[in-house]
Coordinates of C-alpha atoms in Angstrom, one line a residue:
X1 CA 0.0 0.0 0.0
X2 CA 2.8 2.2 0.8
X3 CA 4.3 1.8 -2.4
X4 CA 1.5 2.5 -4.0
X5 CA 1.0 5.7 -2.1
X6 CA 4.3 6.6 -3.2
X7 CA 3.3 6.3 -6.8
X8 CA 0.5 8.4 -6.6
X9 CA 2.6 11.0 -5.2
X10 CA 4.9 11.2 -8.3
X11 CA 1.5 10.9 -10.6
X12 CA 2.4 15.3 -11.0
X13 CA -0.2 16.0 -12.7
X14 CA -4.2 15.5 -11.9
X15 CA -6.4 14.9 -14.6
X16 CA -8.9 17.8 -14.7
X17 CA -11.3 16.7 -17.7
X18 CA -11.4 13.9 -20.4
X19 CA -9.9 13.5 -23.6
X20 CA -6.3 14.0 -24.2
X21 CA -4.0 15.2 -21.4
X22 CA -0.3 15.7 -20.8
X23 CA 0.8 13.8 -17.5
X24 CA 4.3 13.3 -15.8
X25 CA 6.0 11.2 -13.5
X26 CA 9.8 10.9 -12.2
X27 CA 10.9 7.7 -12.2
X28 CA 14.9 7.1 -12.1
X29 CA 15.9 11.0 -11.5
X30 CA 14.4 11.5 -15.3
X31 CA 11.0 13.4 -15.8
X32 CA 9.0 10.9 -18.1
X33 CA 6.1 12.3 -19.9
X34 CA 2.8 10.6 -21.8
X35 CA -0.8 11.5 -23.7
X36 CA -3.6 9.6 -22.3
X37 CA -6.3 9.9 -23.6
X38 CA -9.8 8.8 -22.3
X39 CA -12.6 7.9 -24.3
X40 CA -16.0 9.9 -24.4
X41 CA -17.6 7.0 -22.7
X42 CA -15.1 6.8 -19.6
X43 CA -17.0 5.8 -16.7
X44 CA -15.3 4.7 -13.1
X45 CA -18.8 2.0 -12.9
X46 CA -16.5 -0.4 -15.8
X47 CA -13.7 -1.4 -16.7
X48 CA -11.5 -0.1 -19.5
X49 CA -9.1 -1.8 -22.0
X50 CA -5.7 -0.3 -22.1
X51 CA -3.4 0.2 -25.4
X52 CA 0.0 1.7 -24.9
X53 CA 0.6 3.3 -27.9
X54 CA 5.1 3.3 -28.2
X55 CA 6.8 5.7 -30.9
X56 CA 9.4 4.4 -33.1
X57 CA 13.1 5.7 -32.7
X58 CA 13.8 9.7 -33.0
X59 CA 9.9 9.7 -32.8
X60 CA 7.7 11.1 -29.9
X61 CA 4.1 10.6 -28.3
X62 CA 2.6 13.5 -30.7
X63 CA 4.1 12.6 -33.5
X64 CA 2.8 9.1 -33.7
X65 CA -0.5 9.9 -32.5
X66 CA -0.5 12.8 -34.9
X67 CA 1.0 10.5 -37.9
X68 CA -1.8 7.9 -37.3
X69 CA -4.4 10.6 -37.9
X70 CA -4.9 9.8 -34.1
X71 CA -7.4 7.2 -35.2
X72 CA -6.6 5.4 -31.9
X73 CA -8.5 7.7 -30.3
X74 CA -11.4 7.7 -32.6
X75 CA -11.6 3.7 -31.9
X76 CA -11.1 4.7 -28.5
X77 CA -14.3 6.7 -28.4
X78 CA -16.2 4.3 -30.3
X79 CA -15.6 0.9 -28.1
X80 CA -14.6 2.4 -24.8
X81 CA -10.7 1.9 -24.1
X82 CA -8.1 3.8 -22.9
X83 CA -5.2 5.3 -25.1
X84 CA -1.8 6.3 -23.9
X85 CA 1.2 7.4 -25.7
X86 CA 4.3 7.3 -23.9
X87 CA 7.4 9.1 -24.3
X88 CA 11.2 7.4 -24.6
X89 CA 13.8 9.0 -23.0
X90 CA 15.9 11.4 -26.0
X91 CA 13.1 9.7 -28.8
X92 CA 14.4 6.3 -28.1
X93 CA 13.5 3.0 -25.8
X94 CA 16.1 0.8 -24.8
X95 CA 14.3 -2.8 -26.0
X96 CA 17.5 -4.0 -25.2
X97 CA 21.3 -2.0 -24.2
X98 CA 23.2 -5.2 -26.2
X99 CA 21.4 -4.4 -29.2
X100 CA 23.7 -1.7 -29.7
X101 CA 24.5 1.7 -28.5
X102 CA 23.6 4.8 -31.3
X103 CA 20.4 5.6 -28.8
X104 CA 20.3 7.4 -25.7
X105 CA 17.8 5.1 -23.9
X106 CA 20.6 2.0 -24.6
X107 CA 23.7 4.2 -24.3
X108 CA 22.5 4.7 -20.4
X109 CA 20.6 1.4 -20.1
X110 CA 17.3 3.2 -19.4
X111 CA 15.4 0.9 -17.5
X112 CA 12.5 1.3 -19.6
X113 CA 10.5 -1.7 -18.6
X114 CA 10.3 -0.6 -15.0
X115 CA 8.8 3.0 -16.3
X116 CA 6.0 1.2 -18.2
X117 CA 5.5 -1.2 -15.1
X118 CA 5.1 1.8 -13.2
X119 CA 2.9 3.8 -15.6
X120 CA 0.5 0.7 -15.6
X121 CA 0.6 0.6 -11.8
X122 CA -0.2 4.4 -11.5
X123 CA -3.2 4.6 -14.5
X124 CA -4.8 1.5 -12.6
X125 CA -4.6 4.0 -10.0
X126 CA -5.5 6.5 -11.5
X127 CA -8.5 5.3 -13.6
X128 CA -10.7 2.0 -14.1
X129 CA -8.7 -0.2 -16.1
X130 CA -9.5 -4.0 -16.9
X131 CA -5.8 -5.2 -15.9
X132 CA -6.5 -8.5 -17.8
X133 CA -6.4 -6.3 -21.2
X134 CA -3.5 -4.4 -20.9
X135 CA -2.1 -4.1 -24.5
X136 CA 0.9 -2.6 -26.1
X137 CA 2.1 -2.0 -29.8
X138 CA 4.6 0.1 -31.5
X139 CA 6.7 0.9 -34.9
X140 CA 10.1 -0.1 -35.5
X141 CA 12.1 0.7 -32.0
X142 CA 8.5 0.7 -30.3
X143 CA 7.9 -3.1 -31.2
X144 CA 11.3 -4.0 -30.1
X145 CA 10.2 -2.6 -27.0
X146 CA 6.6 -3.9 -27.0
X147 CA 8.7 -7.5 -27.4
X148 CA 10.8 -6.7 -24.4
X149 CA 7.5 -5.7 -22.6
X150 CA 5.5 -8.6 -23.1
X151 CA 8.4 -11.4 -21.9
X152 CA 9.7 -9.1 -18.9
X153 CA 6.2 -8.3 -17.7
X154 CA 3.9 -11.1 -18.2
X155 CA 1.5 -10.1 -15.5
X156 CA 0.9 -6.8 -16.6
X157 CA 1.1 -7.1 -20.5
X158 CA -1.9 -9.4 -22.5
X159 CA -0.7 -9.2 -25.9
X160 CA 1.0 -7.1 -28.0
X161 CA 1.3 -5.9 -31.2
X162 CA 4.5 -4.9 -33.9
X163 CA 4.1 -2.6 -36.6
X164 CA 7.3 -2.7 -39.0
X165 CA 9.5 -5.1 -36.6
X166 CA 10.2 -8.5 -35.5
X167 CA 12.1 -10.4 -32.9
X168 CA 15.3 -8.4 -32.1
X169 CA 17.8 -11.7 -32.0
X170 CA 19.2 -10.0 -28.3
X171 CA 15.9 -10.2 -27.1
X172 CA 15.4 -14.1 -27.9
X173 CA 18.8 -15.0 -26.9
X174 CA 18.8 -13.5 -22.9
X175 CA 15.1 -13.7 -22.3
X176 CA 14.7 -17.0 -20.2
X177 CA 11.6 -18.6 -18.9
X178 CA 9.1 -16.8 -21.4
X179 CA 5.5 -17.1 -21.0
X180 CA 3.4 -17.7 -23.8
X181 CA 1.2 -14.3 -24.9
X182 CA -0.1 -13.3 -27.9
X183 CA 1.0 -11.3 -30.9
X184 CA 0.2 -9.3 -34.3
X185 CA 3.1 -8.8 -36.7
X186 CA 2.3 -5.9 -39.3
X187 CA 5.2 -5.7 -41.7
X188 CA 6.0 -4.8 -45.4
X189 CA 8.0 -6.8 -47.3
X190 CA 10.2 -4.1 -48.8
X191 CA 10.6 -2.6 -45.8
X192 CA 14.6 -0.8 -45.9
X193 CA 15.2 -0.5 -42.6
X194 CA 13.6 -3.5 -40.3
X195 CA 14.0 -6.2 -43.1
X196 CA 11.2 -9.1 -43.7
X197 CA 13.8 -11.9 -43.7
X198 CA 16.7 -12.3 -41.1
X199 CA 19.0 -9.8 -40.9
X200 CA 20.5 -6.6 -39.6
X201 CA 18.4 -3.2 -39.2
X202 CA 19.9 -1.0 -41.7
X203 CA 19.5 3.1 -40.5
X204 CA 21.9 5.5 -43.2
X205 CA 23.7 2.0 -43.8
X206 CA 25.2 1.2 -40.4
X207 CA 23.8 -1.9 -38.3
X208 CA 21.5 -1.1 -35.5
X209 CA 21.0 -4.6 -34.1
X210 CA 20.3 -8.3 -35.6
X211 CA 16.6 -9.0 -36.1
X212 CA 15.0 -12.9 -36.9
X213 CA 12.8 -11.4 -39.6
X214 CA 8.9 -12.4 -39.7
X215 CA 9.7 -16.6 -40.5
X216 CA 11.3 -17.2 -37.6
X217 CA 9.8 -14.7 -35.3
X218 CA 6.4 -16.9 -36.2
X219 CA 8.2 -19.8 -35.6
X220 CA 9.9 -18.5 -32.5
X221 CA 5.9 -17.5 -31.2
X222 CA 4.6 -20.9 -32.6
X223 CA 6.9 -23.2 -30.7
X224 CA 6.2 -21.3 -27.6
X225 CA 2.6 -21.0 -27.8
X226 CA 1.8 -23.8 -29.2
X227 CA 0.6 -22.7 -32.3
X228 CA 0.1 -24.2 -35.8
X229 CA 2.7 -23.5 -37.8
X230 CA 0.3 -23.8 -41.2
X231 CA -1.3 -20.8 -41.4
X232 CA -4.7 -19.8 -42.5
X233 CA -4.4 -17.2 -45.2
X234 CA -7.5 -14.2 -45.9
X235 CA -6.7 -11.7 -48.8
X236 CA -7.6 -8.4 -48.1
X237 CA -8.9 -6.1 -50.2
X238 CA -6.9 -4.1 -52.1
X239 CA -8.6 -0.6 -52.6
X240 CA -6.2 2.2 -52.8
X241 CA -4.3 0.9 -56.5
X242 CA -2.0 4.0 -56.4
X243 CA 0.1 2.7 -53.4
X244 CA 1.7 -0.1 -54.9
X245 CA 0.8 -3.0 -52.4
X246 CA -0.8 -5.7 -51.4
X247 CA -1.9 -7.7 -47.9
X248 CA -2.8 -10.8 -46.4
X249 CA -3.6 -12.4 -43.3
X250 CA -2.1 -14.9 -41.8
X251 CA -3.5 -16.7 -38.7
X252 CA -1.8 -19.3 -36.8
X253 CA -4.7 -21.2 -35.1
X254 CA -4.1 -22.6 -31.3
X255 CA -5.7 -25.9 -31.0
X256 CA -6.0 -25.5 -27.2
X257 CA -6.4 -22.2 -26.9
X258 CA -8.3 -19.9 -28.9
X259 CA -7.5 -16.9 -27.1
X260 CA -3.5 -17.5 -27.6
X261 CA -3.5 -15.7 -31.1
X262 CA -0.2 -15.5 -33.4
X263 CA -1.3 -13.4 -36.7
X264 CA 0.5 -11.3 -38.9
X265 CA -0.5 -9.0 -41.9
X266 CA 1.9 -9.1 -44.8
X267 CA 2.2 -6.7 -46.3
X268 CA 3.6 -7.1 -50.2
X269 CA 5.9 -4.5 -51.3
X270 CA 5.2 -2.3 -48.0
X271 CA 8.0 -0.3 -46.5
X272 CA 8.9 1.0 -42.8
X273 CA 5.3 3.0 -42.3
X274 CA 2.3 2.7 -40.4
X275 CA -0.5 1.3 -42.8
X276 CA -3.2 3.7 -43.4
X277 CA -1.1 6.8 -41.5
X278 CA -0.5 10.0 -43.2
X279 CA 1.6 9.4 -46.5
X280 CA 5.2 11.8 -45.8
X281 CA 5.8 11.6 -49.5
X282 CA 9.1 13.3 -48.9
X283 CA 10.6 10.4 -47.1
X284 CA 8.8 7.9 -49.1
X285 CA 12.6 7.0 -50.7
X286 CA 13.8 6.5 -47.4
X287 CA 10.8 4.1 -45.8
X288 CA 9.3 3.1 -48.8
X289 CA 5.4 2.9 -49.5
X290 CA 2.4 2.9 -46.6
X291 CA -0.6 0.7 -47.7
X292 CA -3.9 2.7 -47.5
X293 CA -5.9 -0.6 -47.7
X294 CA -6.4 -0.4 -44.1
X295 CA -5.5 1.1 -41.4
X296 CA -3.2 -0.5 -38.6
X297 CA -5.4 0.6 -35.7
X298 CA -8.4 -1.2 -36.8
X299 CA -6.6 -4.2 -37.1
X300 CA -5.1 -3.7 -33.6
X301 CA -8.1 -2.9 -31.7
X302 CA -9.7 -6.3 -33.7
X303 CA -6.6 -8.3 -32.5
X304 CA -6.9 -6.9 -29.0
X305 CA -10.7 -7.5 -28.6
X306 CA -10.9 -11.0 -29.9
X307 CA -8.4 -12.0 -26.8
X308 CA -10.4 -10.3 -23.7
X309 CA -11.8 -12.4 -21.7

């Protein structure tokens, strides 16, 4: 009880109104910020689903709220969770500090899995949150860290979800004892900087860490959750022509348990983008194309509801 007194004490800032807020805490001497945002429906008589919502490296909260048209929200609105964007330390979560050392977060070995084991501790808190669906998801850097997140903390974290990003090797290789939980992998095929088969991610040509790619990250998931390894396979439609892809998914049935889900939505020819987010045409060279057949945050919401209980 104490400790959680003590948490409450560093929550700095009250919330005052619903909707989108700004809120604080200090945890390890550094002053860690975060958007949450409450749904039009909020009520303290239920209890809410939770999505963490984690930028990708050299991003931030706004951005990727702002860069996904902050549709979160909308679905938020609409079916009654709880959104929150959380910022990394310097625009940058240390996933892992072995992976390699070009971010702040994993040049100082943030401990970044504590701070989001806190900030679940305090919005429980703070609000009425279902603590059996308690979901995370995040591009590139973010999905690394939604990985880390859901084998370090498999009481607080229900599923998760990766958008342009796989297994980090690291990650596999020091992570002992792993529960089984479920996952989404959304990833393009032509993706330049996380790539689709094994290897290394590539940012202006130097190594930023070794990833599995999707195969084995599926495999890796399969073995553990007991998974089939044959997936079943559902085109989807393809309705915006001018942006050069194509996607399918793949579902991975559990014959035990229904609600221990491994899917991923390939997506052909897609780059290192957020499908259905705001097209940066500038950078498009750099990241490659973003799919408007659909829209990432539908199809994490749909993965998240199909697994509470």
């Amino acid at each position: 009880m104490a400790f959680r007194c003590i948490l409450l004490m560093l929550f700095l800032k009250v919330y005052t109104g619903f909707s989108q807020n700004k809120d604080f805490l200090i945890h390890d001497n550094y002053k860690r910020s975060y958007i949450t945002y409450l749904p039009k429906t909020y009520s303290i008589d239920k209890q809410h689903p939770l999505i963490l919502v984690l930028h990708g490296g050299g991003g931030t909260a706004t951005q990727i709220m702002q860069s996904t048209k902050a549709y979160f929200n909308v679905l938020a609105d609409k079916n009654g969770f709880i959104v929150v964007y959380p910022n990394g330390v310097k625009k940058s979560w240390n996933d892992n500090p072995k992976r390699d050392t070009n971010s702040f977060s994993r040049k100082k070995n943030i401990d970044d899995v504590s701070f989001i084991k806190n900030l679940i501790e305090l919005l429980e808190l703070k609000y009425s949150i279902n603590p059996k669906a308690v979901f995370a998801c995040g591009i590139s850097n973010g999905g690394l860290m939604s990985q880390t997140l859901a084998m370090a903390l498999p009481d607080k974290i229900k599923a998760v979800g990766m958008v342009a990003s796989n297994f980090g090797s690291i990650q596999i290789e020091e992570s002992k004892n792993v529960q089984p939980f479920s996952i989404l992998f959304i990833h393009g095929t032509a993706d330049p900087i996380f790539p689709y088969q094994e290897g290394d991610i590539q940012v202006f040509n130097k190594s930023r860490g070794h990833v599995l790619g999707i195969d084995k990250s599926i495999t890796y998931m399969c073995n553990l959750n007991g998974n089939e390894k044959l997936p079943i396979k559902l085109s989807i439609k393809n309705k915006a022509l001018n942006d050069n892809c194509t996607s399918e998914h793949c579902i991975f049935p559990n014959p035990k348990n229904p609600y221990l889900k491994i899917e991923l939505i390939k997506v052909t020819n897609g780059g290192h983008t957020w499908p259905g987010a705001k097209e940066q045409r500038f950078i498009s060279k750099v990241v490659g194309n973003t799919t408007q057949d659909f829209n990432a945050c539908d199809k994490l919401w749909a993965f998240f509801k199909s697994i509470i209980d």
